[in-house]
Short mmCIF file of C-alpha atoms and ligand atoms in Angstrom, two decimals:
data_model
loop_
_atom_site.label_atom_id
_atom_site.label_comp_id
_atom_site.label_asym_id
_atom_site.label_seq_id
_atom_site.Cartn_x
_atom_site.Cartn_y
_atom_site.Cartn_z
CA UNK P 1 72.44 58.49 140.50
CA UNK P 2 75.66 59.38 138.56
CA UNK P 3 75.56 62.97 136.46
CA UNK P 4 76.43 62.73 132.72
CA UNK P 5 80.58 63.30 132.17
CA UNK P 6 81.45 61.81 135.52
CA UNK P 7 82.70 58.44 134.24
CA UNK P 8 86.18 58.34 132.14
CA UNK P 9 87.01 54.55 130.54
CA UNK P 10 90.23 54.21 131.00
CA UNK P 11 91.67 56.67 132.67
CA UNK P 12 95.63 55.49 132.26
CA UNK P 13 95.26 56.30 128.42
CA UNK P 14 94.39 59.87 129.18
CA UNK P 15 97.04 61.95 127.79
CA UNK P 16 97.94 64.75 130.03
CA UNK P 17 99.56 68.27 128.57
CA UNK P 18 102.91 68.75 130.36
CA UNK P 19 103.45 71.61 132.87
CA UNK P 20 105.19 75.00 131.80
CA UNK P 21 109.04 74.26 132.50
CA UNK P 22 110.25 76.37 135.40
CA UNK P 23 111.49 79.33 134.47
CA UNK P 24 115.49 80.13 135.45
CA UNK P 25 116.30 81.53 138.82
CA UNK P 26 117.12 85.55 138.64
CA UNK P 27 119.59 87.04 140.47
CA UNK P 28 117.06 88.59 142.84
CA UNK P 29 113.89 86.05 142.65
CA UNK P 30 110.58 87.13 144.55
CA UNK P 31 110.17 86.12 147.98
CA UNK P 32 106.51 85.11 149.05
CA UNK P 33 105.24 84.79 151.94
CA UNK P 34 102.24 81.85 152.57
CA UNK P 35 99.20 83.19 154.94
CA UNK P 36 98.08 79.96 156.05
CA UNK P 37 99.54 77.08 156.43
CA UNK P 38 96.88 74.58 155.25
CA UNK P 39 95.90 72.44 152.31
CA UNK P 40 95.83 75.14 149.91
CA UNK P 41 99.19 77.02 152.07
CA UNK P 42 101.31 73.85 151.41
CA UNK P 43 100.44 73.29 147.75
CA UNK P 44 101.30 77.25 146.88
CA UNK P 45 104.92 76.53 149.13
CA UNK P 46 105.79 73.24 146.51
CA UNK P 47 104.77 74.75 143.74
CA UNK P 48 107.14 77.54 144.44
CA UNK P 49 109.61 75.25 144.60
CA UNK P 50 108.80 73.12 141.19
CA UNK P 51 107.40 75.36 138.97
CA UNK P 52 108.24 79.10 139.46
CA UNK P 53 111.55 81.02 140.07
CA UNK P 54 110.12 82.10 143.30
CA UNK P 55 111.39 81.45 146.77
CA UNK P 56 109.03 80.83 149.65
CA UNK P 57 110.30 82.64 151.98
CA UNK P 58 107.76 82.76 155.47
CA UNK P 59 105.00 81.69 156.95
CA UNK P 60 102.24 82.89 158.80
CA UNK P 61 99.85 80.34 160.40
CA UNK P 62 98.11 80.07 164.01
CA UNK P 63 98.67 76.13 164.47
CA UNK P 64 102.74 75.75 165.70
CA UNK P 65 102.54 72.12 164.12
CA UNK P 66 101.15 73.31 160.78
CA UNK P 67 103.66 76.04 160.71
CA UNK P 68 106.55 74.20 161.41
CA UNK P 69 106.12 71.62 158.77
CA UNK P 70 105.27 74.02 156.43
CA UNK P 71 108.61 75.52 157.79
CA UNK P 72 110.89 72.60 157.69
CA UNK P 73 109.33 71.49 154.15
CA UNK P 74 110.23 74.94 152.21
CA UNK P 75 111.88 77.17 154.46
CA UNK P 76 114.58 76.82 156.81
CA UNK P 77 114.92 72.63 155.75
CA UNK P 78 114.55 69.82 158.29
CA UNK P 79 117.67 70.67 160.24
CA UNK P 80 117.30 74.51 160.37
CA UNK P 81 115.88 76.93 162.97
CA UNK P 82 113.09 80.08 161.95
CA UNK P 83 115.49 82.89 161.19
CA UNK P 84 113.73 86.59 162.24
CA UNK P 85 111.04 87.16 159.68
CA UNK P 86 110.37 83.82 158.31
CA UNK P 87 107.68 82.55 160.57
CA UNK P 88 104.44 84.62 162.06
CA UNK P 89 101.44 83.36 163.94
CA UNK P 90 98.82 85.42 162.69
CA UNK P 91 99.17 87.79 159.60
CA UNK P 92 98.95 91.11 161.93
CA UNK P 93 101.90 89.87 163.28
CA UNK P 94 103.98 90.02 159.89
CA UNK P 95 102.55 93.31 159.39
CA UNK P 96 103.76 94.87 161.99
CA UNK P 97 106.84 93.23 162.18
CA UNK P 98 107.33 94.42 158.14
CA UNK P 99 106.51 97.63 159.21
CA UNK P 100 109.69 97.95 161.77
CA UNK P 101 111.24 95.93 159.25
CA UNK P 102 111.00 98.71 156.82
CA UNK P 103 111.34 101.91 159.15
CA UNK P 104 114.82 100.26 160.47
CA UNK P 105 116.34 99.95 157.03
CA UNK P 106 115.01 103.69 156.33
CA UNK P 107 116.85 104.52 159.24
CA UNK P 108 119.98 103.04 157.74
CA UNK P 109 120.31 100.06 160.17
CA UNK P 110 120.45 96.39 158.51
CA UNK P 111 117.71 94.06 158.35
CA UNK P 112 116.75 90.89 157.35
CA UNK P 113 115.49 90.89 153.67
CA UNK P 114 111.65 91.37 153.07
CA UNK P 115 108.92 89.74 150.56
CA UNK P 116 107.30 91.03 148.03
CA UNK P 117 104.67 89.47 147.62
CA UNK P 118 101.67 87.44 149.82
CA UNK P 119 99.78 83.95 149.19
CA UNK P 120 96.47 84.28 151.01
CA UNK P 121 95.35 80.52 152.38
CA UNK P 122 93.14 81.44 155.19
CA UNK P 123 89.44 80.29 155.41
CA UNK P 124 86.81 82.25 152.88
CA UNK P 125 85.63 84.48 155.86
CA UNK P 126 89.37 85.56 156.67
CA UNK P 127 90.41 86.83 153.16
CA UNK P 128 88.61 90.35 153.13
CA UNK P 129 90.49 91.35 156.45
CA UNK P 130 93.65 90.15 155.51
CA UNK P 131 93.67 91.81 152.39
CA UNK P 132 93.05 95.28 153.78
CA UNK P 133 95.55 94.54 156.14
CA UNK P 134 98.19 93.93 154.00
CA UNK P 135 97.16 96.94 151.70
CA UNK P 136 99.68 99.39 154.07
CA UNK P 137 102.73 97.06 152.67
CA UNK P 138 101.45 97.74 149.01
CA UNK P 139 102.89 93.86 147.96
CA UNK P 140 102.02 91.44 145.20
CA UNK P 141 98.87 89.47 146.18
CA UNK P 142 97.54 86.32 145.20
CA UNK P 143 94.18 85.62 147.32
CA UNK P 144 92.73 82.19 147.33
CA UNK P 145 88.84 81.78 145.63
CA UNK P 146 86.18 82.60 146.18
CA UNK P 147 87.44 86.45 146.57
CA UNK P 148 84.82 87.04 150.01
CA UNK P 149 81.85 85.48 150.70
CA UNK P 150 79.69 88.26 150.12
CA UNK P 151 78.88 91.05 147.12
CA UNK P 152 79.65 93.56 149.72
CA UNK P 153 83.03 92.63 150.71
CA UNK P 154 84.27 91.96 147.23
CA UNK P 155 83.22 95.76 146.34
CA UNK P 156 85.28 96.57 149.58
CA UNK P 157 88.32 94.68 148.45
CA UNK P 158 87.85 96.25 144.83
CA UNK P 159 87.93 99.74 146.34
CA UNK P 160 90.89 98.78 148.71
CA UNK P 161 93.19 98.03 145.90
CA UNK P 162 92.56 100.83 143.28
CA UNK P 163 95.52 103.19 142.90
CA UNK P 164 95.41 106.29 144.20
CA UNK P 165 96.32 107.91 141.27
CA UNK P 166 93.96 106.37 138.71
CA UNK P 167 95.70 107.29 135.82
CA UNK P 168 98.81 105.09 136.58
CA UNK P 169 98.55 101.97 136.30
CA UNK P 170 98.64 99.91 139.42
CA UNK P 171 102.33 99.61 140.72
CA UNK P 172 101.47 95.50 141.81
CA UNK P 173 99.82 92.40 141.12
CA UNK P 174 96.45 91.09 142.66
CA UNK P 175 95.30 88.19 141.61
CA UNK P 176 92.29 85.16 142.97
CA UNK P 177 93.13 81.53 142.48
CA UNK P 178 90.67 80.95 139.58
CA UNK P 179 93.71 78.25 139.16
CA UNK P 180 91.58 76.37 136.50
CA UNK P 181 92.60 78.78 133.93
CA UNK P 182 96.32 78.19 134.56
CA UNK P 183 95.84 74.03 133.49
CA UNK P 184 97.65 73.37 130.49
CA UNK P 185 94.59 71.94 128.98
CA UNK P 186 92.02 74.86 129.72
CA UNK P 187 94.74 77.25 128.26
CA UNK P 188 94.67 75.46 125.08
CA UNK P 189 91.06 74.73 124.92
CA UNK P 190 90.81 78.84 125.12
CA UNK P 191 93.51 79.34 122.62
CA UNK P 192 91.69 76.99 120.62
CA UNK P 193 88.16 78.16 120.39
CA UNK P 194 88.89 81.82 120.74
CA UNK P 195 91.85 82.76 119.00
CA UNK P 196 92.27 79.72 116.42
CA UNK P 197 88.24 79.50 116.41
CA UNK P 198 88.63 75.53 115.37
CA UNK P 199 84.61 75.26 115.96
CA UNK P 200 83.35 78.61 114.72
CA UNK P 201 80.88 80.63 116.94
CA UNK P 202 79.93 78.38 120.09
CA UNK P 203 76.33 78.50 120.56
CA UNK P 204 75.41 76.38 123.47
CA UNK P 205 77.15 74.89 126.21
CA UNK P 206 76.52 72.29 128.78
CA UNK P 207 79.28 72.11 131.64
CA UNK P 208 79.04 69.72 134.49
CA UNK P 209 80.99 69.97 137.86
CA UNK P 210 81.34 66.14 139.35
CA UNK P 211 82.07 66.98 142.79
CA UNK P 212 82.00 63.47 144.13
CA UNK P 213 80.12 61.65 146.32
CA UNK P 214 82.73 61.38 149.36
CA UNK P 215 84.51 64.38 148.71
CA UNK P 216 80.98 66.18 148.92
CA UNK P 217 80.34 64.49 152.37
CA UNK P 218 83.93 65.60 153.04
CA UNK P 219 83.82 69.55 152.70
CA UNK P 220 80.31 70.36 152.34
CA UNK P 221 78.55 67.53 154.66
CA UNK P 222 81.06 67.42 157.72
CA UNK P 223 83.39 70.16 156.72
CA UNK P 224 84.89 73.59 156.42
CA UNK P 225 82.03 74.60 153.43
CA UNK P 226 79.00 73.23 154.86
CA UNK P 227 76.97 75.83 156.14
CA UNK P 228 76.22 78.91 154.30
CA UNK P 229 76.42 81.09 157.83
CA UNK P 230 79.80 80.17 158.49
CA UNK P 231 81.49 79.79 154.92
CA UNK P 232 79.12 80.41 152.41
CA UNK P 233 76.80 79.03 149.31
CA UNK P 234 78.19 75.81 147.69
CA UNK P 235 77.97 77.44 144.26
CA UNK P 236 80.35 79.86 145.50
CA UNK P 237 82.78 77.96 147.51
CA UNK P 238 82.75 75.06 145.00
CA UNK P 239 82.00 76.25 141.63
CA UNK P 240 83.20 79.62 141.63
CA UNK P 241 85.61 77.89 139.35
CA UNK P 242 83.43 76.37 136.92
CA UNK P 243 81.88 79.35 136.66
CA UNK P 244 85.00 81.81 136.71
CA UNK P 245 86.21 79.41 133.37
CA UNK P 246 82.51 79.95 131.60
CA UNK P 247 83.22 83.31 131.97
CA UNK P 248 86.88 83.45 130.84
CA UNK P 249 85.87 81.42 127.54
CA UNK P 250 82.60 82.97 126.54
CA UNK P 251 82.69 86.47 127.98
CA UNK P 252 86.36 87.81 128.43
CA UNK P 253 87.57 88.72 124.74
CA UNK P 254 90.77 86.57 123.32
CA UNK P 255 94.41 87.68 123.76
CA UNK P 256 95.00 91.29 122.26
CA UNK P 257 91.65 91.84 121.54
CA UNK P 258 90.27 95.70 122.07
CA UNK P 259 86.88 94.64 122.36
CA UNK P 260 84.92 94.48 125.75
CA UNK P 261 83.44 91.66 128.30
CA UNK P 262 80.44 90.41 126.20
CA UNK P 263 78.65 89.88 129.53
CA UNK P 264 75.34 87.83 130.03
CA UNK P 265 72.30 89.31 129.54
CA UNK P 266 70.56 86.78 132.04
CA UNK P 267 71.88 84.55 134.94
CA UNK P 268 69.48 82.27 137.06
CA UNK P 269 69.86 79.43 139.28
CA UNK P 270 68.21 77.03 141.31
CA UNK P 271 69.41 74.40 143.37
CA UNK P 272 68.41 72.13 146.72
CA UNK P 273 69.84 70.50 149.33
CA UNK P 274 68.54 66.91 148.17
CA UNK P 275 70.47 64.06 149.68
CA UNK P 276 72.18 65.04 152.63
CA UNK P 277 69.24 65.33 154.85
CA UNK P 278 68.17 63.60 158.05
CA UNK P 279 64.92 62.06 155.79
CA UNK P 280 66.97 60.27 154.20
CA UNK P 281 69.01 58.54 157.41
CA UNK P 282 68.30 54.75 157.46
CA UNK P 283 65.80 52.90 159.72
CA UNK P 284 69.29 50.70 160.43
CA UNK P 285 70.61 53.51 161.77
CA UNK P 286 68.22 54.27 164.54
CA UNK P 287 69.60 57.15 167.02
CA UNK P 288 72.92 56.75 165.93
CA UNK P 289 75.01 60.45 165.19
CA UNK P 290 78.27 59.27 164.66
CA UNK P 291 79.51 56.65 162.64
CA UNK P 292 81.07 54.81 165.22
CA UNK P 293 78.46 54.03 167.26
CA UNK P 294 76.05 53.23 164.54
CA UNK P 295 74.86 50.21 164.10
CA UNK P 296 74.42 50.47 159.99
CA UNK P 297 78.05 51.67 159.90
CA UNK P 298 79.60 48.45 158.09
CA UNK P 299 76.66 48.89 155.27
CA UNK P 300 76.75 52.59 154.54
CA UNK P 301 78.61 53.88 151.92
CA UNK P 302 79.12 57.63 153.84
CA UNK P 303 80.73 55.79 156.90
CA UNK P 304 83.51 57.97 157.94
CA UNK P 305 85.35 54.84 158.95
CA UNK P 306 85.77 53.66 155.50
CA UNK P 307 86.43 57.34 154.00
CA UNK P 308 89.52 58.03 156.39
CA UNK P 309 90.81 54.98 157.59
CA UNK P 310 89.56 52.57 154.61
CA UNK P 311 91.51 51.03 152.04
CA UNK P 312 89.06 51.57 149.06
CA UNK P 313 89.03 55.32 148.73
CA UNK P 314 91.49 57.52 150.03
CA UNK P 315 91.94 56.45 153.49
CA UNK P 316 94.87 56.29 155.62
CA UNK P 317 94.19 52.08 154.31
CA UNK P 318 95.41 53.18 150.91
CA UNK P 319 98.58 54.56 152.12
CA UNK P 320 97.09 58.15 151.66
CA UNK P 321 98.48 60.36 154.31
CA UNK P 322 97.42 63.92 152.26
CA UNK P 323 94.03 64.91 152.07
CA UNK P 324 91.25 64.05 153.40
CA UNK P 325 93.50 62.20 155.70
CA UNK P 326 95.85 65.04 156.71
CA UNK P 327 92.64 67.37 157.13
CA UNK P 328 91.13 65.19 160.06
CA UNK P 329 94.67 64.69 161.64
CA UNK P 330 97.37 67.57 160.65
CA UNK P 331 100.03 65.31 161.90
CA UNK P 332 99.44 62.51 160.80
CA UNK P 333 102.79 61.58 159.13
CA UNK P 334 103.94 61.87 162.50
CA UNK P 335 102.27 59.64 164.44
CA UNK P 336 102.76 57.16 161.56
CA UNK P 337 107.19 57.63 161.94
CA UNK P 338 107.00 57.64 165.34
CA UNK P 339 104.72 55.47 166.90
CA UNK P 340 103.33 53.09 163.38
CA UNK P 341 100.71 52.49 161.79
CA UNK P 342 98.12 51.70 164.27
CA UNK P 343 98.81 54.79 166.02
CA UNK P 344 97.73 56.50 163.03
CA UNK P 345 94.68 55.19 162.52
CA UNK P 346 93.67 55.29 166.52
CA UNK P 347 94.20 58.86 166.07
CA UNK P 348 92.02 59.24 162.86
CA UNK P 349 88.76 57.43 165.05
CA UNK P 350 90.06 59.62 168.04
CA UNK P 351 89.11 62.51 165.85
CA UNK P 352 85.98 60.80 164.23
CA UNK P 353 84.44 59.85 167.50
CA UNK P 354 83.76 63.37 168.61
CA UNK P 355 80.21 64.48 168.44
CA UNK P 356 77.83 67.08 169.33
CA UNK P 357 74.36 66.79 171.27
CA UNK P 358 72.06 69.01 172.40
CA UNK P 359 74.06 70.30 175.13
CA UNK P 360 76.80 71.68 173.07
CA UNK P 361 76.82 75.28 172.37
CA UNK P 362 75.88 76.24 169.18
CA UNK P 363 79.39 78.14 168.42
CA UNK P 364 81.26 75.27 169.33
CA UNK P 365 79.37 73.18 167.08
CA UNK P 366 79.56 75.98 163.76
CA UNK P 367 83.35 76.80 164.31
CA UNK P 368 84.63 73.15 164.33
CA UNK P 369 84.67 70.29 161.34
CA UNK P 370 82.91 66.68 162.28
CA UNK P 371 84.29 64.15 160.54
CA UNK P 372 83.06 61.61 162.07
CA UNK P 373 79.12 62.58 162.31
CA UNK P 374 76.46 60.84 160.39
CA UNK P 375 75.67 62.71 156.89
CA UNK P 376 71.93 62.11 157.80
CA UNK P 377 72.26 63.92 160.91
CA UNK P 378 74.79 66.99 160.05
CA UNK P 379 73.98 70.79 160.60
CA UNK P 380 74.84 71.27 156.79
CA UNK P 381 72.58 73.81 154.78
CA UNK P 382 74.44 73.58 151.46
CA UNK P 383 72.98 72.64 148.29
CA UNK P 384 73.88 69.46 146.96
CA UNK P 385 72.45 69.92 143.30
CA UNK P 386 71.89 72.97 141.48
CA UNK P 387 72.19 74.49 138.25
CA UNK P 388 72.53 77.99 136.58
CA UNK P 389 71.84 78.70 133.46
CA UNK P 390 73.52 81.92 131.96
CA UNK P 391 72.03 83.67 128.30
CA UNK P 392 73.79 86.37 125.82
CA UNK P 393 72.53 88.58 123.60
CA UNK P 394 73.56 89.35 120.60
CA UNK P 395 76.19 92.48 120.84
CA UNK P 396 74.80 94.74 118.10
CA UNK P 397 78.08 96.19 117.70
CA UNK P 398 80.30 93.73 117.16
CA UNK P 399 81.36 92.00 113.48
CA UNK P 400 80.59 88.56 112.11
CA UNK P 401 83.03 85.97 113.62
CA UNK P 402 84.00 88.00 116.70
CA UNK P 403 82.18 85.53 118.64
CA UNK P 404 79.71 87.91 120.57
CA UNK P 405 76.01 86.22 118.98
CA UNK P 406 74.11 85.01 121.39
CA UNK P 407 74.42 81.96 123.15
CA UNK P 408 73.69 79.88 126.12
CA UNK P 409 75.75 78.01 129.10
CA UNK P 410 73.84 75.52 131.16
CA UNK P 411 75.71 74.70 134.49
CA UNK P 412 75.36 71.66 136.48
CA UNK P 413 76.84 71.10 140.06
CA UNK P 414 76.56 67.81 141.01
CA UNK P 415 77.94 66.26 144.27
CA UNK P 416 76.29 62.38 143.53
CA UNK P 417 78.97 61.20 140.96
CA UNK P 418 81.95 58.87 141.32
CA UNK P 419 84.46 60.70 140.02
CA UNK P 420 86.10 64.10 141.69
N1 NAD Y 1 92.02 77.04 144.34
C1 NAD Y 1 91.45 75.92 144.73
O1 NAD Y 1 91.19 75.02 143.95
C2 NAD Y 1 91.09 75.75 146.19
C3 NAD Y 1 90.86 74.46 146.69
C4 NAD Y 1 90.56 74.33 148.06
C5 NAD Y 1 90.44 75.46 148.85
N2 NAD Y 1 90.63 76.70 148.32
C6 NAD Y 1 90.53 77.92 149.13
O2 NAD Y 1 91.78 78.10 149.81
C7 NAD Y 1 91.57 78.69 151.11
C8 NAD Y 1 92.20 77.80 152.17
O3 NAD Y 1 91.61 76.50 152.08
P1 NAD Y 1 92.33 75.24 152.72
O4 NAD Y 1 91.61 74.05 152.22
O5 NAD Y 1 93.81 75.33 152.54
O6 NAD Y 1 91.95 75.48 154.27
P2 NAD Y 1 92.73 74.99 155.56
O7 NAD Y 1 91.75 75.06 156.67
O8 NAD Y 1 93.42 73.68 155.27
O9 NAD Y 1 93.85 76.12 155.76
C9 NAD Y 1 93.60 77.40 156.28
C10 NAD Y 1 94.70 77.70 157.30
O10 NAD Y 1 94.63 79.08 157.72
C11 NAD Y 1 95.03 79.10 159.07
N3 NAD Y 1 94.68 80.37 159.72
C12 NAD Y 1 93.59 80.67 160.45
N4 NAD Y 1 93.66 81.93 160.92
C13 NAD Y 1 94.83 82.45 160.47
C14 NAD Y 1 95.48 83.70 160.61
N5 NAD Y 1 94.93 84.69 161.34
N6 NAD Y 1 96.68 83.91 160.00
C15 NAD Y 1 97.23 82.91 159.28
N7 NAD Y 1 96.67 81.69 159.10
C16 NAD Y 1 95.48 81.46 159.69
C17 NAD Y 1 94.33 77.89 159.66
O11 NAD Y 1 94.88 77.51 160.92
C18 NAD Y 1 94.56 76.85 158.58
O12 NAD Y 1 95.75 76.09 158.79
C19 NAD Y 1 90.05 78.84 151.25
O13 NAD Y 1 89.69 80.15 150.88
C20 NAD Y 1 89.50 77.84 150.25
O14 NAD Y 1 88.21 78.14 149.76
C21 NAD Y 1 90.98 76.86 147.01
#
């Protein structure tokens, strides 16, 4: 069952290429503002911290908890208070309150300082709106991947942010977080086959995305991305980054180059939901929906038990409190300083033992994640395997050596390997 590429022998002799060095602080650094205060909302607020001259300097996020501890973590610190400005519940909010912001200092008066630029961390669905709402402020904007979940959207979001005078350039930054290409060791692999060319012309390429048994059953089985209705194809959600960095090496010219996108000439793809399907529940498990009522729990690998709470993987048993852990209980850190460890975990199966049966409505059961629920027995419609296989042509008009012949990328998304 495991794809090719997913196994590394010893992984502690794997030499990783150090981080840029963060830069100096200016006199006036940029001041950001996080839209969303979840997995991908806290990781943008640290990184400020350790690796940019930025300053995080607000927050906008629905959930008080979530906002606070984003808060306290890179904000106002554990023993301040939210000045005016640095926290917002929902992004309209911050708008609107940047809009008075702004019309008060026009009208001479003094205000708090502004940001100038946004971090968009809400849900896939969220990021078209939020976008076009923020387009009045005309800010920097760096929008979590996948762009929208639809062709239609992205061409609306394309359109929103053209200048209005197209012969200037545009007066700010937008930017997705294809964050793949900002690794240290994809930014030398590019340097390396397309501007020192240290294997010639590449010719054929086979990439594999491991996504990983659990973590599949995580997002895509019980999660946020499970169901293209409500989020949106796995390719997309998942692999828009495999195949954003396919792109990036065999399509988008090097550095300083004058030349054009060498774009495929063909794309196709097929792909199945394969595993994660009630056919393939087992007889041990009879009725069961949730793990922990099911008989066959101690015996299954997918048990939700041993994926949160376990010691093997990353459960709370490890001494993981980040994610998945964090994603079935937000506060988890919490309940472990304030009331111990067994607290913890009886609010991890608190949160795994909820379930849905035929009674429950149908929006109820689409809007909320299920960590607990049998993988056999999920409303999940994602694929779980598929492949896409993308073709060039030759460009007639290009020289010998500048890398535009054609060629061929196989991908391969794979959710049954070990590794993540
Ligand atoms: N670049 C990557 O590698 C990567 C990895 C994972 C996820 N993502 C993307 O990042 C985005 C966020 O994912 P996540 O895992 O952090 O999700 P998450 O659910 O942990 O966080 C989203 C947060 O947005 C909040 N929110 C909802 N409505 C809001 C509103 N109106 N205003 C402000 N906040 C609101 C939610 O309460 C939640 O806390 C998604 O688009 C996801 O696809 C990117």
């Amino acid at each position: 069952m495991m794809a090719p590429h997913s196994e590394v022998e010893n992984e502690e002799n794997i030499v990783r290429l150090p981080a840029p060095e963060k830069p100096r602080m200016s006199e006036s650094p940029p001041r950001l503002i996080i839209i969303g205060a979840g997995s991908r909302g806290n990781a943008y607020a640290r990184a400020l911290g350790e690796a940019t001259n930025g300053i995080c300097a607000a927050v906008v996020e629905p959930i008080a908890y979530k906002r606070q501890a984003l808060g306290r973590a890179y904000i106002w610190g554990d023993d301040g208070q939210p000045a005016d400005g640095q926290e917002f519940e929902d992004w309209q909010d911050f708008v609107a309150w940047e809009e008075a912001r702004r019309a008060k200092q026009a009208a001479g008066k003094e205000v708090p300082e502004g940001v100038d630029g946004a971090f968009i961390c809400v849900q896939d669905e969220l990021h078209k709106s939020v976008i076009l709402g923020l387009e009045k402020l005309n800010i920097h904007i760096m929008c979590e991947k996948p762009l929208a979940t639809n062709l239609s959207d992205c061409i609306d979001i394309y359109k929103s942010l053209l200048p209005l005078d197209s012969s200037k350039a545009p007066g700010r930054l937008f930017s997705v977080g294809h964050v793949l290409r900002y690794s240290p060791h994809n930014m030398l692999l590019r340097k390396l086959l397309l501007e020192d060319k240290v294997i010639g012309d590449i010719l054929s390429v086979n990439h594999t995305e491991p996504v990983g048994w659990w973590h599949f059953a995580h997002s895509y089985v019980r999660g946020n991305w499970r169901k293209e209705s409500t989020s949106a194809p796995s390719l997309l959600t998942k692999s828009c980054h495999d195949i954003d960095v396919l792109l990036w090496l065999l399509s988008s010219p090097p550095p300083n180059s004058s030349l054009p996108r060498h774009l495929p000439s063909n794309v196709s793809s097929l792909g199945a939901r394969q595993f994660f399907s009630k056919h393939r529940k087992p007889a041990a498990a009879k009725s069961a929906t949730n793990c922990l009522s099911c008989p066959h729990e101690p015996d299954c690998m997918f048990s939700a038990k041993k994926i949160y709470v376990g010691n093997d993987l990353r459960g709370l048993g490890s001494g993981n409190t980040g994610w998945p852990v964090k994603i079935v209980v937000p506060d988890i850190e919490d309940y472990l300083a304030t009331s111990g460890r067994t607290a913890g975990e009886e609010a991890i199966l608190k949160e795994l033992a909820a379930d849905y049966d035929a009674n429950t409505p149908a929006d109820e059961i689409s809007k909320k994640n299920w960590f607990g629920r049998c993988v056999w027995e999920s409303d999940n419609d994602v694929c779980d395997d598929q492949v896409v296989t993308m073709t060039w042509d030759n460009d007639d008009n290009a020289s010998a050596g500048d890398g535009r012949g054609p060629k061929i990328a196989q991908f391969h998304m794979v959710s049954f390997t070990a590794k993540i």
